[in-house]
PDB file of C-alpha atoms in Angstrom:
ATOM      1  CA  ASP A  27      91.638 113.410  98.306  1.00  0.00           C
ATOM      2  CA  ILE A  28      94.124 110.547  98.264  1.00  0.00           C
ATOM      3  CA  GLN A  29      96.824 111.009  95.634  1.00  0.00           C
ATOM      4  CA  MET A  30      98.281 107.919  93.996  1.00  0.00           C
ATOM      5  CA  THR A  31     101.794 108.136  92.566  1.00  0.00           C
ATOM      6  CA  GLN A  32     103.164 105.418  90.318  1.00  0.00           C
ATOM      7  CA  SER A  33     106.759 104.870  89.331  1.00  0.00           C
ATOM      8  CA  PRO A  34     108.256 104.604  86.894  1.00  0.00           C
ATOM      9  CA  SER A  35     105.927 106.262  84.379  1.00  0.00           C
ATOM     10  CA  SER A  36     107.388 104.022  81.710  1.00  0.00           C
ATOM     11  CA  LEU A  37     109.913 101.257  81.382  1.00  0.00           C
ATOM     12  CA  SER A  38     111.487  99.151  78.673  1.00  0.00           C
ATOM     13  CA  ALA A  39     111.953  95.465  79.297  1.00  0.00           C
ATOM     14  CA  SER A  40     112.571  92.237  77.449  1.00  0.00           C
ATOM     15  CA  VAL A  41     110.534  89.062  77.378  1.00  0.00           C
ATOM     16  CA  GLY A  42     111.484  87.017  80.403  1.00  0.00           C
ATOM     17  CA  ASP A  43     112.492  89.996  82.540  1.00  0.00           C
ATOM     18  CA  ARG A  44     111.229  90.544  86.048  1.00  0.00           C
ATOM     19  CA  VAL A  45     109.353  93.835  86.255  1.00  0.00           C
ATOM     20  CA  THR A  46     108.309  95.765  89.336  1.00  0.00           C
ATOM     21  CA  ILE A  47     105.950  98.750  89.390  1.00  0.00           C
ATOM     22  CA  THR A  48     105.422 100.782  92.513  1.00  0.00           C
ATOM     23  CA  CYS A  49     102.442 102.787  93.711  1.00  0.00           C
ATOM     24  CA  ARG A  50     102.454 105.156  96.663  1.00  0.00           C
ATOM     25  CA  ALA A  51      99.409 106.614  98.370  1.00  0.00           C
ATOM     26  CA  SER A  52      99.434 110.067  99.943  1.00  0.00           C
ATOM     27  CA  GLN A  53      97.948 108.580 103.124  1.00  0.00           C
ATOM     28  CA  SER A  54      97.439 105.122 104.529  1.00  0.00           C
ATOM     29  CA  ILE A  55      94.879 103.070 102.623  1.00  0.00           C
ATOM     30  CA  GLY A  56      95.342  99.719 104.341  1.00  0.00           C
ATOM     31  CA  SER A  57      95.096  97.090 101.628  1.00  0.00           C
ATOM     32  CA  TYR A  58      92.516  98.967  99.552  1.00  0.00           C
ATOM     33  CA  LEU A  59      94.694  98.937  96.442  1.00  0.00           C
ATOM     34  CA  ASN A  60      93.858  97.489  93.050  1.00  0.00           C
ATOM     35  CA  TRP A  61      95.819  97.024  89.832  1.00  0.00           C
ATOM     36  CA  TYR A  62      94.568  97.216  86.247  1.00  0.00           C
ATOM     37  CA  GLN A  63      96.127  96.459  82.891  1.00  0.00           C
ATOM     38  CA  GLN A  64      95.134  98.408  79.807  1.00  0.00           C
ATOM     39  CA  LYS A  65      96.107  97.737  76.219  1.00  0.00           C
ATOM     40  CA  PRO A  66      95.761 100.390  73.489  1.00  0.00           C
ATOM     41  CA  GLY A  67      92.176 100.952  72.437  1.00  0.00           C
ATOM     42  CA  LYS A  68      90.835  98.555  75.054  1.00  0.00           C
ATOM     43  CA  ALA A  69      89.095  98.889  78.380  1.00  0.00           C
ATOM     44  CA  PRO A  70      91.113  98.314  81.544  1.00  0.00           C
ATOM     45  CA  ARG A  71      91.271  94.816  83.001  1.00  0.00           C
ATOM     46  CA  LEU A  72      91.312  94.139  86.733  1.00  0.00           C
ATOM     47  CA  LEU A  73      94.436  92.175  87.687  1.00  0.00           C
ATOM     48  CA  MET A  74      94.672  92.362  91.460  1.00  0.00           C
ATOM     49  CA  TYR A  75      92.416  93.602  94.228  1.00  0.00           C
ATOM     50  CA  ALA A  76      92.971  94.176  97.924  1.00  0.00           C
ATOM     51  CA  ALA A  77      96.685  94.612  97.175  1.00  0.00           C
ATOM     52  CA  SER A  78      97.482  90.939  96.683  1.00  0.00           C
ATOM     53  CA  SER A  79      94.382  88.999  95.624  1.00  0.00           C
ATOM     54  CA  PHE A  80      94.230  87.651  92.080  1.00  0.00           C
ATOM     55  CA  GLN A  81      91.282  88.408  89.885  1.00  0.00           C
ATOM     56  CA  SER A  82      89.998  85.271  88.183  1.00  0.00           C
ATOM     57  CA  GLY A  83      91.992  84.315  85.108  1.00  0.00           C
ATOM     58  CA  VAL A  84      95.079  86.374  85.893  1.00  0.00           C
ATOM     59  CA  PRO A  85      98.321  84.434  85.335  1.00  0.00           C
ATOM     60  CA  SER A  86     100.364  83.548  88.392  1.00  0.00           C
ATOM     61  CA  ARG A  87     103.389  85.476  87.079  1.00  0.00           C
ATOM     62  CA  PHE A  88     101.607  88.582  88.368  1.00  0.00           C
ATOM     63  CA  SER A  89     101.790  89.329  92.066  1.00  0.00           C
ATOM     64  CA  GLY A  90     100.933  92.246  94.290  1.00  0.00           C
ATOM     65  CA  SER A  91     102.141  93.271  97.700  1.00  0.00           C
ATOM     66  CA  GLY A  92     102.132  96.113 100.171  1.00  0.00           C
ATOM     67  CA  SER A  93      99.917  97.839 102.683  1.00  0.00           C
ATOM     68  CA  GLY A  94      99.543 101.269 104.149  1.00  0.00           C
ATOM     69  CA  THR A  95     101.079 103.643 101.620  1.00  0.00           C
ATOM     70  CA  ASP A  96     103.490 101.564  99.548  1.00  0.00           C
ATOM     71  CA  PHE A  97     102.526  98.881  97.068  1.00  0.00           C
ATOM     72  CA  THR A  98     104.137  96.914  94.261  1.00  0.00           C
ATOM     73  CA  LEU A  99     102.992  94.956  91.245  1.00  0.00           C
ATOM     74  CA  THR A 100     105.519  92.399  90.046  1.00  0.00           C
ATOM     75  CA  ILE A 101     105.577  90.434  86.824  1.00  0.00           C
ATOM     76  CA  SER A 102     107.983  87.572  87.435  1.00  0.00           C
ATOM     77  CA  SER A 103     108.707  86.753  83.782  1.00  0.00           C
ATOM     78  CA  LEU A 104     107.431  89.267  81.259  1.00  0.00           C
ATOM     79  CA  GLN A 105     105.482  87.767  78.367  1.00  0.00           C
ATOM     80  CA  PRO A 106     104.670  89.389  75.003  1.00  0.00           C
ATOM     81  CA  GLU A 107     101.037  89.867  76.001  1.00  0.00           C
ATOM     82  CA  ASP A 108     102.071  91.832  79.111  1.00  0.00           C
ATOM     83  CA  PHE A 109     103.211  94.893  77.195  1.00  0.00           C
ATOM     84  CA  ALA A 110     100.589  97.396  78.266  1.00  0.00           C
ATOM     85  CA  THR A 111      99.926 100.258  80.656  1.00  0.00           C
ATOM     86  CA  TYR A 112      99.317  99.440  84.305  1.00  0.00           C
ATOM     87  CA  TYR A 113      97.304 101.550  86.747  1.00  0.00           C
ATOM     88  CA  CYS A 114      96.881 101.366  90.485  1.00  0.00           C
ATOM     89  CA  GLN A 115      93.634 102.535  92.101  1.00  0.00           C
ATOM     90  CA  GLN A 116      92.756 103.144  95.733  1.00  0.00           C
ATOM     91  CA  SER A 117      89.367 101.936  96.920  1.00  0.00           C
ATOM     92  CA  HIS A 118      89.755 103.203 100.490  1.00  0.00           C
ATOM     93  CA  SER A 119      87.690 106.348 100.139  1.00  0.00           C
ATOM     94  CA  ILE A 120      85.693 108.515  97.812  1.00  0.00           C
ATOM     95  CA  PRO A 121      86.794 110.105  95.556  1.00  0.00           C
ATOM     96  CA  LEU A 122      88.350 106.969  94.149  1.00  0.00           C
ATOM     97  CA  THR A 123      91.666 107.778  92.518  1.00  0.00           C
ATOM     98  CA  PHE A 124      94.029 106.167  90.051  1.00  0.00           C
ATOM     99  CA  GLY A 125      97.745 106.433  89.652  1.00  0.00           C
ATOM    100  CA  GLY A 126      99.112 108.059  86.540  1.00  0.00           C
ATOM    101  CA  GLY A 127     100.001 104.754  84.908  1.00  0.00           C
ATOM    102  CA  THR A 128     103.142 102.835  84.021  1.00  0.00           C
ATOM    103  CA  LYS A 129     103.687 101.974  80.376  1.00  0.00           C
ATOM    104  CA  VAL A 130     105.629  98.750  79.893  1.00  0.00           C
ATOM    105  CA  GLU A 131     107.306  98.729  76.495  1.00  0.00           C
ATOM    106  CA  ILE A 132     109.384  96.252  74.582  1.00  0.00           C
ATOM    107  CA  LYS A 133     113.145  96.795  74.766  1.00  0.00           C
TER     108      LYS A 133
ATOM    109  CA  GLU B   2      78.504  86.224  80.395  1.00  0.00           C
ATOM    110  CA  VAL B   3      78.691  89.732  81.802  1.00  0.00           C
ATOM    111  CA  GLN B   4      78.322  92.423  79.171  1.00  0.00           C
ATOM    112  CA  LEU B   5      78.289  96.203  79.467  1.00  0.00           C
ATOM    113  CA  LEU B   6      77.464  98.281  76.419  1.00  0.00           C
ATOM    114  CA  GLU B   7      77.767 102.052  76.495  1.00  0.00           C
ATOM    115  CA  SER B   8      76.024 104.399  74.112  1.00  0.00           C
ATOM    116  CA  GLY B   9      75.199 108.071  73.766  1.00  0.00           C
ATOM    117  CA  GLY B  10      78.597 109.585  73.134  1.00  0.00           C
ATOM    118  CA  GLY B  11      79.254 112.107  70.418  1.00  0.00           C
ATOM    119  CA  LEU B  12      80.217 115.670  69.588  1.00  0.00           C
ATOM    120  CA  VAL B  13      78.675 118.419  71.704  1.00  0.00           C
ATOM    121  CA  GLN B  14      79.352 122.124  72.013  1.00  0.00           C
ATOM    122  CA  PRO B  15      80.729 123.641  75.210  1.00  0.00           C
ATOM    123  CA  GLY B  16      77.881 124.274  77.619  1.00  0.00           C
ATOM    124  CA  GLY B  17      75.811 121.517  76.068  1.00  0.00           C
ATOM    125  CA  SER B  18      74.385 118.322  77.509  1.00  0.00           C
ATOM    126  CA  LEU B  19      74.618 114.639  76.759  1.00  0.00           C
ATOM    127  CA  ARG B  20      73.255 111.486  78.367  1.00  0.00           C
ATOM    128  CA  LEU B  21      75.257 108.296  78.333  1.00  0.00           C
ATOM    129  CA  SER B  22      73.675 104.888  78.798  1.00  0.00           C
ATOM    130  CA  CYS B  23      75.195 101.565  79.803  1.00  0.00           C
ATOM    131  CA  ALA B  24      73.139  98.460  79.135  1.00  0.00           C
ATOM    132  CA  ALA B  25      74.090  95.583  81.416  1.00  0.00           C
ATOM    133  CA  SER B  26      73.485  91.850  81.102  1.00  0.00           C
ATOM    134  CA  GLY B  27      74.733  88.585  82.514  1.00  0.00           C
ATOM    135  CA  PHE B  28      74.494  89.433  86.214  1.00  0.00           C
ATOM    136  CA  THR B  29      71.923  90.497  88.806  1.00  0.00           C
ATOM    137  CA  PHE B  30      72.141  94.197  88.067  1.00  0.00           C
ATOM    138  CA  ASN B  31      70.479  95.560  91.193  1.00  0.00           C
ATOM    139  CA  ASN B  32      72.930  93.673  93.432  1.00  0.00           C
ATOM    140  CA  TYR B  33      75.928  95.687  92.277  1.00  0.00           C
ATOM    141  CA  ALA B  34      77.077  99.252  92.529  1.00  0.00           C
ATOM    142  CA  MET B  35      78.181 100.679  89.200  1.00  0.00           C
ATOM    143  CA  THR B  36      80.598 103.372  88.182  1.00  0.00           C
ATOM    144  CA  TRP B  37      81.734 105.656  85.363  1.00  0.00           C
ATOM    145  CA  VAL B  38      85.428 106.146  84.646  1.00  0.00           C
ATOM    146  CA  ARG B  39      86.777 108.372  81.892  1.00  0.00           C
ATOM    147  CA  GLN B  40      90.004 108.671  79.969  1.00  0.00           C
ATOM    148  CA  ALA B  41      90.980 111.809  78.095  1.00  0.00           C
ATOM    149  CA  PRO B  42      92.859 111.207  74.843  1.00  0.00           C
ATOM    150  CA  GLY B  43      96.360 109.975  75.607  1.00  0.00           C
ATOM    151  CA  LYS B  44      95.838 110.364  79.358  1.00  0.00           C
ATOM    152  CA  GLY B  45      95.228 108.168  82.378  1.00  0.00           C
ATOM    153  CA  LEU B  46      92.073 106.941  84.044  1.00  0.00           C
ATOM    154  CA  GLU B  47      89.855 109.275  86.057  1.00  0.00           C
ATOM    155  CA  TRP B  48      87.008 108.103  88.261  1.00  0.00           C
ATOM    156  CA  VAL B  49      83.869 110.147  87.586  1.00  0.00           C
ATOM    157  CA  SER B  50      80.882 108.834  89.530  1.00  0.00           C
ATOM    158  CA  ALA B  51      79.349 105.806  91.223  1.00  0.00           C
ATOM    159  CA  ILE B  52      75.920 104.646  92.312  1.00  0.00           C
ATOM    160  CA  SER B  53      74.787 102.005  94.760  1.00  0.00           C
ATOM    161  CA  GLY B  54      72.822  98.967  93.682  1.00  0.00           C
ATOM    162  CA  SER B  55      69.535 100.450  94.841  1.00  0.00           C
ATOM    163  CA  GLY B  56      70.335 103.841  93.377  1.00  0.00           C
ATOM    164  CA  GLY B  57      69.990 105.464  96.782  1.00  0.00           C
ATOM    165  CA  GLY B  58      73.648 106.417  97.076  1.00  0.00           C
ATOM    166  CA  THR B  59      75.471 108.504  94.491  1.00  0.00           C
ATOM    167  CA  TYR B  60      79.037 109.790  94.479  1.00  0.00           C
ATOM    168  CA  PHE B  61      80.947 112.200  92.259  1.00  0.00           C
ATOM    169  CA  ALA B  62      84.410 113.476  91.542  1.00  0.00           C
ATOM    170  CA  ASP B  63      84.844 117.144  92.392  1.00  0.00           C
ATOM    171  CA  SER B  64      85.534 117.868  88.720  1.00  0.00           C
ATOM    172  CA  VAL B  65      81.959 116.950  87.760  1.00  0.00           C
ATOM    173  CA  LYS B  66      79.986 117.608  90.935  1.00  0.00           C
ATOM    174  CA  GLY B  67      76.976 119.800  90.256  1.00  0.00           C
ATOM    175  CA  ARG B  68      77.182 119.225  86.494  1.00  0.00           C
ATOM    176  CA  PHE B  69      76.799 115.451  86.133  1.00  0.00           C
ATOM    177  CA  ALA B  70      74.101 113.174  87.501  1.00  0.00           C
ATOM    178  CA  ILE B  71      74.218 109.390  87.746  1.00  0.00           C
ATOM    179  CA  SER B  72      71.158 107.181  87.840  1.00  0.00           C
ATOM    180  CA  ARG B  73      70.046 103.659  87.098  1.00  0.00           C
ATOM    181  CA  ASP B  74      66.893 101.861  86.048  1.00  0.00           C
ATOM    182  CA  ASN B  75      67.109  98.425  87.605  1.00  0.00           C
ATOM    183  CA  SER B  76      64.039  97.237  85.704  1.00  0.00           C
ATOM    184  CA  LYS B  77      65.861  97.983  82.438  1.00  0.00           C
ATOM    185  CA  HIS B  78      69.325  96.904  83.664  1.00  0.00           C
ATOM    186  CA  THR B  79      70.654 100.250  82.526  1.00  0.00           C
ATOM    187  CA  LEU B  80      73.023 102.812  84.035  1.00  0.00           C
ATOM    188  CA  TYR B  81      72.983 106.455  83.000  1.00  0.00           C
ATOM    189  CA  LEU B  82      75.224 109.487  83.191  1.00  0.00           C
ATOM    190  CA  GLN B  83      73.582 112.837  82.522  1.00  0.00           C
ATOM    191  CA  MET B  84      76.254 115.371  81.651  1.00  0.00           C
ATOM    192  CA  ASN B  85      75.365 119.075  81.684  1.00  0.00           C
ATOM    193  CA  SER B  86      77.392 122.274  81.255  1.00  0.00           C
ATOM    194  CA  LEU B  87      80.009 120.324  79.346  1.00  0.00           C
ATOM    195  CA  ARG B  88      83.520 121.699  79.039  1.00  0.00           C
ATOM    196  CA  ALA B  89      86.416 120.952  76.705  1.00  0.00           C
ATOM    197  CA  GLU B  90      88.151 119.132  79.564  1.00  0.00           C
ATOM    198  CA  ASP B  91      85.268 116.646  79.712  1.00  0.00           C
ATOM    199  CA  THR B  92      86.409 115.262  76.352  1.00  0.00           C
ATOM    200  CA  ALA B  93      87.209 111.611  76.981  1.00  0.00           C
ATOM    201  CA  VAL B  94      86.244 108.023  76.460  1.00  0.00           C
ATOM    202  CA  TYR B  95      83.684 107.190  79.125  1.00  0.00           C
ATOM    203  CA  TYR B  96      83.611 103.656  80.477  1.00  0.00           C
ATOM    204  CA  CYS B  97      80.951 102.114  82.648  1.00  0.00           C
ATOM    205  CA  ALA B  98      82.136  99.386  84.982  1.00  0.00           C
ATOM    206  CA  LYS B  99      80.714  96.970  87.501  1.00  0.00           C
ATOM    207  CA  TYR B 100      81.868  96.681  91.078  1.00  0.00           C
ATOM    208  CA  ARG B 101      83.494  93.271  91.676  1.00  0.00           C
ATOM    209  CA  THR B 102      81.283  92.700  94.710  1.00  0.00           C
ATOM    210  CA  GLY B 103      78.274  94.646  95.859  1.00  0.00           C
ATOM    211  CA  SER B 104      80.304  97.525  97.233  1.00  0.00           C
ATOM    212  CA  SER B 105      83.978  96.628  96.747  1.00  0.00           C
ATOM    213  CA  ARG B 106      84.948  99.793  94.823  1.00  0.00           C
ATOM    214  CA  ASP B 107      87.119  97.804  92.415  1.00  0.00           C
ATOM    215  CA  PHE B 108      85.838  97.046  88.954  1.00  0.00           C
ATOM    216  CA  ASP B 109      85.871  93.608  87.350  1.00  0.00           C
ATOM    217  CA  TYR B 110      83.924  94.205  84.146  1.00  0.00           C
ATOM    218  CA  TRP B 111      84.106  97.226  81.866  1.00  0.00           C
ATOM    219  CA  GLY B 112      82.274  98.331  78.774  1.00  0.00           C
ATOM    220  CA  GLN B 113      84.066  99.155  75.549  1.00  0.00           C
ATOM    221  CA  GLY B 114      83.724 102.881  76.149  1.00  0.00           C
ATOM    222  CA  THR B 115      81.950 105.714  74.374  1.00  0.00           C
ATOM    223  CA  LEU B 116      83.737 108.840  73.177  1.00  0.00           C
ATOM    224  CA  VAL B 117      82.493 112.256  74.205  1.00  0.00           C
ATOM    225  CA  THR B 118      83.991 115.220  72.399  1.00  0.00           C
ATOM    226  CA  VAL B 119      83.252 118.728  73.638  1.00  0.00           C
ATOM    227  CA  SER B 120      84.193 121.244  70.996  1.00  0.00           C
ATOM    228  CA  SER B 121      82.767 124.165  69.061  1.00  0.00           C
TER     229      SER B 121
END
């Protein structure tokens, strides 16, 4: 199975900050990497797919990059509605696996 | 508008069974693979199972293989998860989700989730 490791597990940031979350796969997954945002009590929301492609409706302050084993999700200017938990997910092979999550909190 | 509505969750004793349903609308159901993802209280997301659009291909996490079955009724636009031999560690909110494209393995629409609690 492919293990997905996210870092950090949590971070505190202020509105307007630039935030970067990293995700590392235990083996190469090409660009088969997706990012989700989840707010408390809500279902996850797809943000990015194929490492760097925007899902419809996602603000342009979000961006994704990487290939192989190392990936990043960047929020260029954190907004109040961005405080949430973010998960990466590999779609390279079954079983599909998620990272442990990164909780973005208000400083 | 795409909508996914799960039902069937509840309290069940260890060793018991439960069947979850996910009623889909707003898209051509049989054109898309579907999946179940769960989230234990206070924990992260765990992929559980997936099924192809035709229902001919099914896939499972090792943690549920042999105990859970996934199926779909394309005439009723409904996805199912039959859960047998339930354990305390199966306690979670179960989400159904739609593949973004026919077989993309990323999920663009999710239901609101249904809580399954396994406890005596």
